[in-house]
Amino acid sequence: MTFSTVRDGYFNPPPETRSLRRTEPLTRMEFADGHLGWLVTGYSAARAVLADARFSARGELKHPPVPRAATLDEAPAAPPGMFIQHDDPEHQRYRKLLVGQFTVRRMRLLTEWIEKITAERLDEMERLGSPADLFEHFALPIPSLVICELLGVPYADRASFQHHTHVWSSFGESTEDVTAAFLELGAYLGGLVRLKRTEPADDILSGLITADPDLTDEELTSIAFLLLVAGHETTANQLALGTFALLEHPEQLAALRADPSLIEGAVEESLRFLSIVHHGPTRAALEDVEIEGTLIKEGEVVMVSLAAANRDPERFPDPESFDVTRRAAGHLGFGHGIHQCLGQQLARIELRVGFTALLERFPRLRLACPPEEIRLRHDMQVYGVYALPVAW
């Protein structure tokens, strides 16, 4: 089979992956370049692959799951600092440095700041009046402001980096456009790195330079690229799509309004149920590996469908239901293993604060258009909505 990014309805994984999960937790898959590999749809098989050091994350060993333009000068191996495409010990070196930047003090200050900017965005929505686009005026600005604060990026530059990120993340853009976006974003972040060397501030890039002065500009630019792209695209779409899911499940929305203490579980259930990364991590077998009775041969590439694995009934009872009272801990929304998302706690804070404040401010929040009119991001690396018109 080939892999599809077209969801079933608004929130469910593609029908093909859902049916496969019920019959074959691992199945043969044809990658976009014609190579045969494996698709993992079962929860236990997904965890086994992602936790096994015999599977490599190195970019030069993998194949693209879906057609997508590459950059014109794309190197066979990931550049230094592009740690999600490195194995240990290189990966661990970068990750350890980054984990050291997410200090208790920084997270406490960020939480207070997120609460402040969330209130400001809601004030702006009220000023604009009902109806309004929740994605444009709420879901996208909050994580964009946060990542700008973390990296020391001027918020005035957000339109430029949001555009370049969108082009780079799209499945439908040309090679020339993807290349231009990649190079322009890299040039911008490279200039930011050089600025931080001469004018350090209280941000992650300055902290990394202080922690390891031997980090090169190329390494720091790659790290900044990953943090910038992952730091706002994913959370913005999780906020918007999560709100859409709540509005389309009024009984769950009512339960959360009646008992705001459910917010922690509601965030985890949103992450499980929506699983916004279309095609999950891909890994290449460094040797023959047997996973749940299936032999994966050396050199074969495996793609994990996090969306399908998060709907596995052997792990989550009644997995097709969206239930804010569910104990969804252990979901794979942030991945698993050594490459599990290192910004997950920050994302949880943004989602918890965002959902809570939104529902408190607008007790009559509702969609401002029929749900079938909402444009969904089937054509992007991260699933979500292009706009979410709401009224109150």
PDB file of N, CA and C in Angstrom, residues 78-132:
ATOM      1  N   ALA A  78      22.060  14.574   7.202  1.00  0.00           N
ATOM      2  CA  ALA A  78      21.575  15.764   7.896  1.00  0.00           C
ATOM      3  C   ALA A  78      22.752  16.617   8.346  1.00  0.00           C
ATOM      4  N   PRO A  79      22.640  17.939   8.285  1.00  0.00           N
ATOM      5  CA  PRO A  79      23.732  18.808   8.716  1.00  0.00           C
ATOM      6  C   PRO A  79      23.925  18.747  10.218  1.00  0.00           C
ATOM      7  N   PRO A  80      25.093  19.160  10.707  1.00  0.00           N
ATOM      8  CA  PRO A  80      25.317  19.211  12.153  1.00  0.00           C
ATOM      9  C   PRO A  80      24.252  20.060  12.840  1.00  0.00           C
ATOM     10  N   GLY A  81      23.754  19.558  13.975  1.00  0.00           N
ATOM     11  CA  GLY A  81      22.743  20.279  14.723  1.00  0.00           C
ATOM     12  C   GLY A  81      21.324  19.850  14.412  1.00  0.00           C
ATOM     13  N   MET A  82      21.103  19.200  13.267  1.00  0.00           N
ATOM     14  CA  MET A  82      19.758  18.717  12.912  1.00  0.00           C
ATOM     15  C   MET A  82      19.514  17.419  13.671  1.00  0.00           C
ATOM     16  N   PHE A  83      19.334  17.550  15.004  1.00  0.00           N
ATOM     17  CA  PHE A  83      19.469  16.407  15.908  1.00  0.00           C
ATOM     18  C   PHE A  83      18.376  15.362  15.749  1.00  0.00           C
ATOM     19  N   ILE A  84      17.221  15.715  15.186  1.00  0.00           N
ATOM     20  CA  ILE A  84      16.182  14.698  15.022  1.00  0.00           C
ATOM     21  C   ILE A  84      16.555  13.681  13.947  1.00  0.00           C
ATOM     22  N   GLN A  85      17.588  13.988  13.156  1.00  0.00           N
ATOM     23  CA  GLN A  85      18.051  13.058  12.139  1.00  0.00           C
ATOM     24  C   GLN A  85      19.454  12.535  12.449  1.00  0.00           C
ATOM     25  N   HIS A  86      19.810  12.548  13.713  1.00  0.00           N
ATOM     26  CA  HIS A  86      21.076  11.975  14.169  1.00  0.00           C
ATOM     27  C   HIS A  86      20.795  10.859  15.168  1.00  0.00           C
ATOM     28  N   ASP A  87      21.682   9.893  15.226  1.00  0.00           N
ATOM     29  CA  ASP A  87      21.639   8.868  16.265  1.00  0.00           C
ATOM     30  C   ASP A  87      22.582   9.275  17.385  1.00  0.00           C
ATOM     31  N   ASP A  88      22.506   8.555  18.500  1.00  0.00           N
ATOM     32  CA  ASP A  88      23.493   8.760  19.559  1.00  0.00           C
ATOM     33  C   ASP A  88      24.864   8.303  19.063  1.00  0.00           C
ATOM     34  N   PRO A  89      25.962   8.917  19.505  1.00  0.00           N
ATOM     35  CA  PRO A  89      26.035   9.911  20.592  1.00  0.00           C
ATOM     36  C   PRO A  89      25.803  11.352  20.140  1.00  0.00           C
ATOM     37  N   GLU A  90      25.798  11.619  18.795  1.00  0.00           N
ATOM     38  CA  GLU A  90      25.597  12.999  18.343  1.00  0.00           C
ATOM     39  C   GLU A  90      24.263  13.551  18.830  1.00  0.00           C
ATOM     40  N   HIS A  91      23.223  12.763  18.678  1.00  0.00           N
ATOM     41  CA  HIS A  91      21.897  13.216  19.096  1.00  0.00           C
ATOM     42  C   HIS A  91      21.877  13.557  20.579  1.00  0.00           C
ATOM     43  N   GLN A  92      22.451  12.697  21.399  1.00  0.00           N
ATOM     44  CA  GLN A  92      22.426  12.898  22.843  1.00  0.00           C
ATOM     45  C   GLN A  92      23.186  14.154  23.240  1.00  0.00           C
ATOM     46  N   ARG A  93      24.247  14.465  22.534  1.00  0.00           N
ATOM     47  CA  ARG A  93      25.025  15.668  22.836  1.00  0.00           C
ATOM     48  C   ARG A  93      24.149  16.914  22.685  1.00  0.00           C
ATOM     49  N   TYR A  94      23.453  17.023  21.564  1.00  0.00           N
ATOM     50  CA  TYR A  94      22.603  18.191  21.339  1.00  0.00           C
ATOM     51  C   TYR A  94      21.413  18.199  22.295  1.00  0.00           C
ATOM     52  N   ARG A  95      20.819  17.046  22.488  1.00  0.00           N
ATOM     53  CA  ARG A  95      19.627  16.990  23.338  1.00  0.00           C
ATOM     54  C   ARG A  95      19.959  17.384  24.774  1.00  0.00           C
ATOM     55  N   LYS A  96      21.085  16.927  25.275  1.00  0.00           N
ATOM     56  CA  LYS A  96      21.481  17.257  26.638  1.00  0.00           C
ATOM     57  C   LYS A  96      21.654  18.764  26.796  1.00  0.00           C
ATOM     58  N   LEU A  97      22.255  19.399  25.789  1.00  0.00           N
ATOM     59  CA  LEU A  97      22.435  20.851  25.839  1.00  0.00           C
ATOM     60  C   LEU A  97      21.086  21.568  25.857  1.00  0.00           C
ATOM     61  N   LEU A  98      20.150  21.089  25.047  1.00  0.00           N
ATOM     62  CA  LEU A  98      18.843  21.732  24.966  1.00  0.00           C
ATOM     63  C   LEU A  98      18.015  21.515  26.229  1.00  0.00           C
ATOM     64  N   VAL A  99      18.039  20.300  26.751  1.00  0.00           N
ATOM     65  CA  VAL A  99      17.299  20.024  27.976  1.00  0.00           C
ATOM     66  C   VAL A  99      17.767  20.960  29.085  1.00  0.00           C
ATOM     67  N   GLY A 100      19.048  21.254  29.099  1.00  0.00           N
ATOM     68  CA  GLY A 100      19.591  22.157  30.106  1.00  0.00           C
ATOM     69  C   GLY A 100      19.059  23.576  30.004  1.00  0.00           C
ATOM     70  N   GLN A 101      18.465  23.920  28.847  1.00  0.00           N
ATOM     71  CA  GLN A 101      17.910  25.267  28.671  1.00  0.00           C
ATOM     72  C   GLN A 101      16.466  25.381  29.163  1.00  0.00           C
ATOM     73  N   PHE A 102      15.789  24.242  29.280  1.00  0.00           N
ATOM     74  CA  PHE A 102      14.409  24.259  29.756  1.00  0.00           C
ATOM     75  C   PHE A 102      14.392  24.127  31.278  1.00  0.00           C
ATOM     76  N   THR A 103      14.922  25.152  31.939  1.00  0.00           N
ATOM     77  CA  THR A 103      15.066  25.140  33.393  1.00  0.00           C
ATOM     78  C   THR A 103      13.716  25.373  34.075  1.00  0.00           C
ATOM     79  N   VAL A 104      13.662  25.021  35.369  1.00  0.00           N
ATOM     80  CA  VAL A 104      12.450  25.266  36.158  1.00  0.00           C
ATOM     81  C   VAL A 104      12.121  26.754  36.163  1.00  0.00           C
ATOM     82  N   ARG A 105      13.122  27.585  36.322  1.00  0.00           N
ATOM     83  CA  ARG A 105      12.902  29.037  36.345  1.00  0.00           C
ATOM     84  C   ARG A 105      12.323  29.509  35.020  1.00  0.00           C
ATOM     85  N   ARG A 106      12.910  29.074  33.913  1.00  0.00           N
ATOM     86  CA  ARG A 106      12.415  29.520  32.608  1.00  0.00           C
ATOM     87  C   ARG A 106      10.983  29.055  32.375  1.00  0.00           C
ATOM     88  N   MET A 107      10.675  27.822  32.757  1.00  0.00           N
ATOM     89  CA  MET A 107       9.322  27.312  32.557  1.00  0.00           C
ATOM     90  C   MET A 107       8.309  28.055  33.431  1.00  0.00           C
ATOM     91  N   ARG A 108       8.714  28.424  34.650  1.00  0.00           N
ATOM     92  CA  ARG A 108       7.815  29.181  35.519  1.00  0.00           C
ATOM     93  C   ARG A 108       7.531  30.558  34.925  1.00  0.00           C
ATOM     94  N   LEU A 109       8.573  31.237  34.485  1.00  0.00           N
ATOM     95  CA  LEU A 109       8.397  32.556  33.887  1.00  0.00           C
ATOM     96  C   LEU A 109       7.587  32.472  32.600  1.00  0.00           C
ATOM     97  N   LEU A 110       7.831  31.418  31.814  1.00  0.00           N
ATOM     98  CA  LEU A 110       7.091  31.254  30.573  1.00  0.00           C
ATOM     99  C   LEU A 110       5.604  31.003  30.838  1.00  0.00           C
ATOM    100  N   THR A 111       5.319  30.233  31.878  1.00  0.00           N
ATOM    101  CA  THR A 111       3.919  29.968  32.212  1.00  0.00           C
ATOM    102  C   THR A 111       3.190  31.276  32.519  1.00  0.00           C
ATOM    103  N   GLU A 112       3.815  32.125  33.336  1.00  0.00           N
ATOM    104  CA  GLU A 112       3.208  33.409  33.662  1.00  0.00           C
ATOM    105  C   GLU A 112       3.043  34.261  32.412  1.00  0.00           C
ATOM    106  N   TRP A 113       4.031  34.229  31.539  1.00  0.00           N
ATOM    107  CA  TRP A 113       3.985  35.033  30.321  1.00  0.00           C
ATOM    108  C   TRP A 113       2.932  34.499  29.356  1.00  0.00           C
ATOM    109  N   ILE A 114       2.821  33.166  29.253  1.00  0.00           N
ATOM    110  CA  ILE A 114       1.804  32.561  28.389  1.00  0.00           C
ATOM    111  C   ILE A 114       0.403  32.949  28.853  1.00  0.00           C
ATOM    112  N   GLU A 115       0.184  32.958  30.160  1.00  0.00           N
ATOM    113  CA  GLU A 115      -1.113  33.391  30.684  1.00  0.00           C
ATOM    114  C   GLU A 115      -1.404  34.840  30.296  1.00  0.00           C
ATOM    115  N   LYS A 116      -0.373  35.675  30.326  1.00  0.00           N
ATOM    116  CA  LYS A 116      -0.540  37.089  29.982  1.00  0.00           C
ATOM    117  C   LYS A 116      -0.862  37.266  28.502  1.00  0.00           C
ATOM    118  N   ILE A 117      -0.079  36.641  27.629  1.00  0.00           N
ATOM    119  CA  ILE A 117      -0.310  36.849  26.193  1.00  0.00           C
ATOM    120  C   ILE A 117      -1.606  36.177  25.735  1.00  0.00           C
ATOM    121  N   THR A 118      -1.996  35.097  26.408  1.00  0.00           N
ATOM    122  CA  THR A 118      -3.267  34.462  26.080  1.00  0.00           C
ATOM    123  C   THR A 118      -4.423  35.412  26.377  1.00  0.00           C
ATOM    124  N   ALA A 119      -4.368  36.066  27.531  1.00  0.00           N
ATOM    125  CA  ALA A 119      -5.405  37.046  27.880  1.00  0.00           C
ATOM    126  C   ALA A 119      -5.409  38.198  26.878  1.00  0.00           C
ATOM    127  N   GLU A 120      -4.226  38.626  26.446  1.00  0.00           N
ATOM    128  CA  GLU A 120      -4.146  39.719  25.475  1.00  0.00           C
ATOM    129  C   GLU A 120      -4.748  39.322  24.127  1.00  0.00           C
ATOM    130  N   ARG A 121      -4.525  38.075  23.705  1.00  0.00           N
ATOM    131  CA  ARG A 121      -5.093  37.626  22.431  1.00  0.00           C
ATOM    132  C   ARG A 121      -6.620  37.542  22.523  1.00  0.00           C
ATOM    133  N   LEU A 122      -7.130  37.121  23.662  1.00  0.00           N
ATOM    134  CA  LEU A 122      -8.581  37.062  23.842  1.00  0.00           C
ATOM    135  C   LEU A 122      -9.177  38.471  23.880  1.00  0.00           C
ATOM    136  N   ASP A 123      -8.458  39.411  24.495  1.00  0.00           N
ATOM    137  CA  ASP A 123      -8.891  40.810  24.473  1.00  0.00           C
ATOM    138  C   ASP A 123      -9.000  41.308  23.033  1.00  0.00           C
ATOM    139  N   GLU A 124      -8.007  40.945  22.225  1.00  0.00           N
ATOM    140  CA  GLU A 124      -8.003  41.375  20.830  1.00  0.00           C
ATOM    141  C   GLU A 124      -9.160  40.750  20.058  1.00  0.00           C
ATOM    142  N   MET A 125      -9.448  39.484  20.317  1.00  0.00           N
ATOM    143  CA  MET A 125     -10.589  38.839  19.665  1.00  0.00           C
ATOM    144  C   MET A 125     -11.889  39.546  20.033  1.00  0.00           C
ATOM    145  N   GLU A 126     -12.032  39.874  21.303  1.00  0.00           N
ATOM    146  CA  GLU A 126     -13.248  40.586  21.730  1.00  0.00           C
ATOM    147  C   GLU A 126     -13.343  41.949  21.062  1.00  0.00           C
ATOM    148  N   ARG A 127     -12.212  42.621  20.921  1.00  0.00           N
ATOM    149  CA  ARG A 127     -12.209  43.936  20.268  1.00  0.00           C
ATOM    150  C   ARG A 127     -12.626  43.812  18.815  1.00  0.00           C
ATOM    151  N   LEU A 128     -12.143  42.774  18.142  1.00  0.00           N
ATOM    152  CA  LEU A 128     -12.493  42.569  16.737  1.00  0.00           C
ATOM    153  C   LEU A 128     -13.960  42.223  16.579  1.00  0.00           C
ATOM    154  N   GLY A 129     -14.503  41.519  17.563  1.00  0.00           N
ATOM    155  CA  GLY A 129     -15.913  41.175  17.543  1.00  0.00           C
ATOM    156  C   GLY A 129     -16.192  39.840  16.900  1.00  0.00           C
ATOM    157  N   SER A 130     -17.369  39.314  17.209  1.00  0.00           N
ATOM    158  CA  SER A 130     -17.809  38.010  16.709  1.00  0.00           C
ATOM    159  C   SER A 130     -18.495  38.184  15.350  1.00  0.00           C
ATOM    160  N   PRO A 131     -18.182  37.296  14.359  1.00  0.00           N
ATOM    161  CA  PRO A 131     -17.295  36.129  14.423  1.00  0.00           C
ATOM    162  C   PRO A 131     -15.843  36.531  14.162  1.00  0.00           C
ATOM    163  N   ALA A 132     -14.924  35.603  14.456  1.00  0.00           N
ATOM    164  CA  ALA A 132     -13.508  35.822  14.223  1.00  0.00           C
ATOM    165  C   ALA A 132     -12.845  34.492  13.895  1.00  0.00           C
TER     166      ALA A 132
END
